[in-house]
mmCIF file of C-alpha atoms in Angstrom:
data_model
loop_
_atom_site.group_PDB
_atom_site.id
_atom_site.type_symbol
_atom_site.label_atom_id
_atom_site.label_comp_id
_atom_site.label_asym_id
_atom_site.label_seq_id
_atom_site.Cartn_x
_atom_site.Cartn_y
_atom_site.Cartn_z
ATOM 1 C CA UNK Y 1 60.526 96.379 126.920
ATOM 2 C CA UNK Y 2 63.026 99.217 127.111
ATOM 3 C CA UNK Y 3 66.287 98.980 125.287
ATOM 4 C CA UNK Y 4 69.278 97.910 127.309
ATOM 5 C CA UNK Y 5 71.396 100.851 128.424
ATOM 6 C CA UNK Y 6 74.345 98.890 127.056
ATOM 7 C CA UNK Y 7 73.212 99.808 123.555
ATOM 8 C CA UNK Y 8 74.070 103.383 124.367
ATOM 9 C CA UNK Y 9 77.485 102.671 125.839
ATOM 10 C CA UNK Y 10 80.227 104.349 123.900
ATOM 11 C CA UNK Y 11 82.176 101.773 121.923
ATOM 12 C CA UNK Y 12 85.805 101.453 122.797
ATOM 13 C CA UNK Y 13 88.284 102.499 120.130
ATOM 14 C CA UNK Y 14 89.813 99.671 118.116
ATOM 15 C CA UNK Y 15 92.949 101.718 117.550
ATOM 16 C CA UNK Y 16 95.834 102.850 119.694
ATOM 17 C CA UNK Y 17 96.134 106.517 120.498
ATOM 18 C CA UNK Y 18 98.806 107.964 118.257
ATOM 19 C CA UNK Y 19 101.964 109.141 119.982
ATOM 20 C CA UNK Y 20 102.402 112.817 120.687
ATOM 21 C CA UNK Y 21 105.481 113.982 118.813
ATOM 22 C CA UNK Y 22 107.603 117.101 119.183
ATOM 23 C CA UNK Y 23 110.074 118.245 116.556
ATOM 24 C CA UNK Y 24 112.558 120.977 117.409
ATOM 25 C CA UNK Y 25 114.541 122.666 114.671
ATOM 26 C CA UNK Y 26 116.947 125.592 114.517
ATOM 27 C CA UNK Y 27 115.451 127.159 111.399
ATOM 28 C CA UNK Y 28 112.462 129.283 112.367
ATOM 29 C CA UNK Y 29 111.161 129.752 108.811
ATOM 30 C CA UNK Y 30 111.994 127.684 105.718
ATOM 31 C CA UNK Y 31 112.994 124.431 107.446
ATOM 32 C CA UNK Y 32 110.241 124.674 110.036
ATOM 33 C CA UNK Y 33 107.644 125.434 107.350
ATOM 34 C CA UNK Y 34 108.798 122.462 105.248
ATOM 35 C CA UNK Y 35 108.432 120.043 108.178
ATOM 36 C CA UNK Y 36 105.031 121.437 109.113
ATOM 37 C CA UNK Y 37 103.809 121.063 105.531
ATOM 38 C CA UNK Y 38 105.238 117.537 105.284
ATOM 39 C CA UNK Y 39 103.399 116.545 108.476
ATOM 40 C CA UNK Y 40 100.180 118.001 107.061
ATOM 41 C CA UNK Y 41 100.739 116.136 103.775
ATOM 42 C CA UNK Y 42 100.812 112.837 105.670
ATOM 43 C CA UNK Y 43 97.861 113.920 107.837
ATOM 44 C CA UNK Y 44 100.099 113.642 110.880
ATOM 45 C CA UNK Y 45 99.909 117.306 111.818
ATOM 46 C CA UNK Y 46 97.342 116.765 114.590
ATOM 47 C CA UNK Y 47 99.900 114.782 116.565
ATOM 48 C CA UNK Y 48 103.050 116.622 115.566
ATOM 49 C CA UNK Y 49 104.306 119.935 116.888
ATOM 50 C CA UNK Y 50 107.143 121.515 114.965
ATOM 51 C CA UNK Y 51 108.664 124.233 117.084
ATOM 52 C CA UNK Y 52 111.597 126.580 116.769
ATOM 53 C CA UNK Y 53 112.846 126.742 120.332
ATOM 54 C CA UNK Y 54 114.522 130.138 120.325
ATOM 55 C CA UNK Y 55 118.114 128.897 120.055
ATOM 56 C CA UNK Y 56 120.101 128.250 116.901
ATOM 57 C CA UNK Y 57 122.857 125.933 118.113
ATOM 58 C CA UNK Y 58 122.611 122.128 118.398
ATOM 59 C CA UNK Y 59 123.343 121.687 122.099
ATOM 60 C CA UNK Y 60 120.769 124.335 123.036
ATOM 61 C CA UNK Y 61 118.127 122.577 120.962
ATOM 62 C CA UNK Y 62 118.822 119.223 122.623
ATOM 63 C CA UNK Y 63 118.787 120.872 126.069
ATOM 64 C CA UNK Y 64 115.341 122.258 125.260
ATOM 65 C CA UNK Y 65 114.230 118.801 124.095
ATOM 66 C CA UNK Y 66 115.356 117.275 127.387
ATOM 67 C CA UNK Y 67 113.405 119.904 129.320
ATOM 68 C CA UNK Y 68 110.205 119.313 127.336
ATOM 69 C CA UNK Y 69 110.304 115.551 126.762
ATOM 70 C CA UNK Y 70 107.931 114.602 129.606
ATOM 71 C CA UNK Y 71 104.947 116.012 127.692
ATOM 72 C CA UNK Y 72 105.656 113.912 124.582
ATOM 73 C CA UNK Y 73 106.044 110.299 123.523
ATOM 74 C CA UNK Y 74 108.783 111.072 121.010
ATOM 75 C CA UNK Y 75 111.044 114.081 120.494
ATOM 76 C CA UNK Y 76 113.078 114.723 117.353
ATOM 77 C CA UNK Y 77 115.840 117.329 117.083
ATOM 78 C CA UNK Y 78 116.552 118.367 113.497
ATOM 79 C CA UNK Y 79 120.173 119.560 113.678
ATOM 80 C CA UNK Y 80 122.564 121.017 111.117
ATOM 81 C CA UNK Y 81 126.235 120.084 111.438
ATOM 82 C CA UNK Y 82 127.537 123.055 109.412
ATOM 83 C CA UNK Y 83 130.235 124.820 111.483
ATOM 84 C CA UNK Y 84 128.633 124.390 114.921
ATOM 85 C CA UNK Y 85 131.307 123.632 117.522
ATOM 86 C CA UNK Y 86 128.766 122.092 119.913
ATOM 87 C CA UNK Y 87 127.342 119.551 117.451
ATOM 88 C CA UNK Y 88 129.087 116.528 118.989
ATOM 89 C CA UNK Y 89 128.123 117.713 122.472
ATOM 90 C CA UNK Y 90 124.504 117.838 121.324
ATOM 91 C CA UNK Y 91 124.705 114.216 120.141
ATOM 92 C CA UNK Y 92 126.157 113.160 123.502
ATOM 93 C CA UNK Y 93 123.484 115.084 125.431
ATOM 94 C CA UNK Y 94 120.721 113.217 123.589
ATOM 95 C CA UNK Y 95 122.139 109.699 124.053
ATOM 96 C CA UNK Y 96 120.896 109.035 127.633
ATOM 97 C CA UNK Y 97 117.315 109.964 126.690
ATOM 98 C CA UNK Y 98 115.436 107.182 124.842
ATOM 99 C CA UNK Y 99 112.610 109.516 123.824
ATOM 100 C CA UNK Y 100 114.947 111.898 122.017
ATOM 101 C CA UNK Y 101 116.296 111.207 118.541
ATOM 102 C CA UNK Y 102 118.659 113.501 116.678
ATOM 103 C CA UNK Y 103 117.934 113.949 112.969
ATOM 104 C CA UNK Y 104 121.249 115.180 111.624
ATOM 105 C CA UNK Y 105 122.033 116.871 108.339
ATOM 106 C CA UNK Y 106 125.572 117.345 107.016
ATOM 107 C CA UNK Y 107 126.111 120.135 106.476
ATOM 108 C CA UNK Y 108 122.517 121.379 106.716
ATOM 109 C CA UNK Y 109 118.797 120.850 106.073
ATOM 110 C CA UNK Y 110 119.166 122.339 102.583
ATOM 111 C CA UNK Y 111 121.040 119.208 101.504
ATOM 112 C CA UNK Y 112 117.735 117.328 101.887
ATOM 113 C CA UNK Y 113 116.159 119.831 99.498
ATOM 114 C CA UNK Y 114 119.070 119.387 97.098
ATOM 115 C CA UNK Y 115 118.402 115.631 96.991
ATOM 116 C CA UNK Y 116 115.042 116.395 95.383
ATOM 117 C CA UNK Y 117 117.078 117.056 92.225
ATOM 118 C CA UNK Y 118 119.400 114.038 92.181
ATOM 119 C CA UNK Y 119 122.096 112.022 93.918
ATOM 120 C CA UNK Y 120 124.972 114.017 95.418
ATOM 121 C CA UNK Y 121 127.960 113.000 97.509
ATOM 122 C CA UNK Y 122 130.334 115.857 96.749
ATOM 123 C CA UNK Y 123 131.497 117.285 100.118
ATOM 124 C CA UNK Y 124 130.715 120.896 100.986
ATOM 125 C CA UNK Y 125 133.632 122.695 102.652
ATOM 126 C CA UNK Y 126 133.885 126.326 103.722
ATOM 127 C CA UNK Y 127 135.334 128.479 100.939
ATOM 128 C CA UNK Y 128 135.355 132.091 99.823
ATOM 129 C CA UNK Y 129 134.151 133.303 103.187
ATOM 130 C CA UNK Y 130 131.029 131.104 102.991
ATOM 131 C CA UNK Y 131 130.143 128.280 105.369
ATOM 132 C CA UNK Y 132 129.374 124.766 104.074
ATOM 133 C CA UNK Y 133 125.682 125.441 104.690
ATOM 134 C CA UNK Y 134 125.762 128.624 102.643
ATOM 135 C CA UNK Y 135 127.395 126.733 99.784
ATOM 136 C CA UNK Y 136 124.645 124.099 99.852
ATOM 137 C CA UNK Y 137 122.076 126.891 99.610
ATOM 138 C CA UNK Y 138 124.006 128.350 96.684
ATOM 139 C CA UNK Y 139 123.983 124.968 94.929
ATOM 140 C CA UNK Y 140 120.277 124.650 95.638
ATOM 141 C CA UNK Y 141 119.599 128.000 93.960
ATOM 142 C CA UNK Y 142 121.067 126.595 90.741
ATOM 143 C CA UNK Y 143 118.152 124.153 90.510
ATOM 144 C CA UNK Y 144 114.914 124.760 88.639
ATOM 145 C CA UNK Y 145 112.209 126.276 90.875
ATOM 146 C CA UNK Y 146 114.723 127.112 93.610
ATOM 147 C CA UNK Y 147 116.446 130.143 92.057
ATOM 148 C CA UNK Y 148 115.188 132.484 94.764
ATOM 149 C CA UNK Y 149 115.720 130.191 97.757
ATOM 150 C CA UNK Y 150 116.645 131.906 101.011
ATOM 151 C CA UNK Y 151 116.904 130.014 104.311
ATOM 152 C CA UNK Y 152 115.000 132.682 106.213
ATOM 153 C CA UNK Y 153 111.961 132.801 103.935
ATOM 154 C CA UNK Y 154 108.590 131.610 105.181
ATOM 155 C CA UNK Y 155 107.796 129.825 101.913
ATOM 156 C CA UNK Y 156 106.237 126.405 101.404
ATOM 157 C CA UNK Y 157 109.038 124.572 99.606
ATOM 158 C CA UNK Y 158 107.303 121.279 100.336
ATOM 159 C CA UNK Y 159 104.341 122.284 98.172
ATOM 160 C CA UNK Y 160 106.778 123.400 95.493
ATOM 161 C CA UNK Y 161 108.723 120.130 95.498
ATOM 162 C CA UNK Y 162 106.153 117.466 96.310
ATOM 163 C CA UNK Y 163 105.422 114.757 93.769
ATOM 164 C CA UNK Y 164 108.317 113.362 91.762
ATOM 165 C CA UNK Y 165 111.033 115.542 93.406
ATOM 166 C CA UNK Y 166 109.892 114.549 96.909
ATOM 167 C CA UNK Y 167 109.839 110.851 96.044
ATOM 168 C CA UNK Y 168 113.288 111.234 94.504
ATOM 169 C CA UNK Y 169 114.652 112.649 97.774
ATOM 170 C CA UNK Y 170 113.035 109.863 99.820
ATOM 171 C CA UNK Y 171 114.645 107.263 97.542
ATOM 172 C CA UNK Y 172 118.091 108.861 97.404
ATOM 173 C CA UNK Y 173 118.541 109.950 101.017
ATOM 174 C CA UNK Y 174 118.849 106.413 102.478
ATOM 175 C CA UNK Y 175 121.347 105.532 99.727
ATOM 176 C CA UNK Y 176 123.412 108.609 100.544
ATOM 177 C CA UNK Y 177 123.304 107.792 104.257
ATOM 178 C CA UNK Y 178 124.464 104.211 103.612
ATOM 179 C CA UNK Y 179 127.322 105.458 101.459
ATOM 180 C CA UNK Y 180 128.273 107.963 104.158
ATOM 181 C CA UNK Y 181 128.372 105.191 106.767
ATOM 182 C CA UNK Y 182 130.431 102.903 104.529
ATOM 183 C CA UNK Y 183 132.919 105.621 103.608
ATOM 184 C CA UNK Y 184 133.146 107.166 107.069
ATOM 185 C CA UNK Y 185 132.466 110.599 105.584
ATOM 186 C CA UNK Y 186 129.065 112.041 106.554
ATOM 187 C CA UNK Y 187 129.460 115.215 104.498
ATOM 188 C CA UNK Y 188 127.061 115.424 102.732
ATOM 189 C CA UNK Y 189 124.177 113.353 104.062
ATOM 190 C CA UNK Y 190 120.922 113.772 105.943
ATOM 191 C CA UNK Y 191 118.462 111.821 108.060
ATOM 192 C CA UNK Y 192 115.420 113.957 107.205
ATOM 193 C CA UNK Y 193 113.883 110.987 105.368
ATOM 194 C CA UNK Y 194 113.506 109.324 108.783
ATOM 195 C CA UNK Y 195 111.174 112.157 109.795
ATOM 196 C CA UNK Y 196 109.178 111.639 106.614
ATOM 197 C CA UNK Y 197 108.893 107.946 107.539
ATOM 198 C CA UNK Y 198 107.694 108.947 110.997
ATOM 199 C CA UNK Y 199 105.026 111.244 109.549
ATOM 200 C CA UNK Y 200 103.831 108.476 107.265
ATOM 201 C CA UNK Y 201 103.668 105.989 110.139
ATOM 202 C CA UNK Y 202 101.656 108.443 112.228
ATOM 203 C CA UNK Y 203 99.037 108.633 109.481
ATOM 204 C CA UNK Y 204 98.267 104.898 109.749
ATOM 205 C CA UNK Y 205 95.913 103.847 112.610
ATOM 206 C CA UNK Y 206 97.443 101.117 114.770
ATOM 207 C CA UNK Y 207 95.101 98.373 115.968
ATOM 208 C CA UNK Y 208 95.012 97.615 119.670
#
């Protein structure tokens, strides 16, 4: 007797298809490279596209997210507050779109890197002709391993800081964000840890 053709039927997957995620950021090198490497670390890279969208101001990034959202299940916009005049407009633009979530850093992404070295809630204000973001980068360069940090470098800072420093940042960032909410002063704080949580969640198969 021949075997039933049912034996050769392809088995249905027991897991949900992972969402397709887009991340847009204004930094075309160091920040973008960090997020790409973090996604790879969590084995989420196959479902995550980190793209610099050709504009370096918050509202332009959100506008690009709105234009591209149909092709994705989730869209994250990693935005720096710094001295951008259109930051609040960018937040408002994103609100009507459930797929789009702003991941804000005050004053900039480099504050997330700085949290790899310890708790910090000292505000960064423009001084000496330097923007708040530039002063965060200056503070970051005072830390071990980060002496040569430049925002525009295509260097894998994730690989440099993973392990204990990375876990330190993931622990401290929610505490900083809670303190910022309680005090009403977001400078400095960041939501980058929420992206790390998303990467980690994407690495875990979800049963149907």
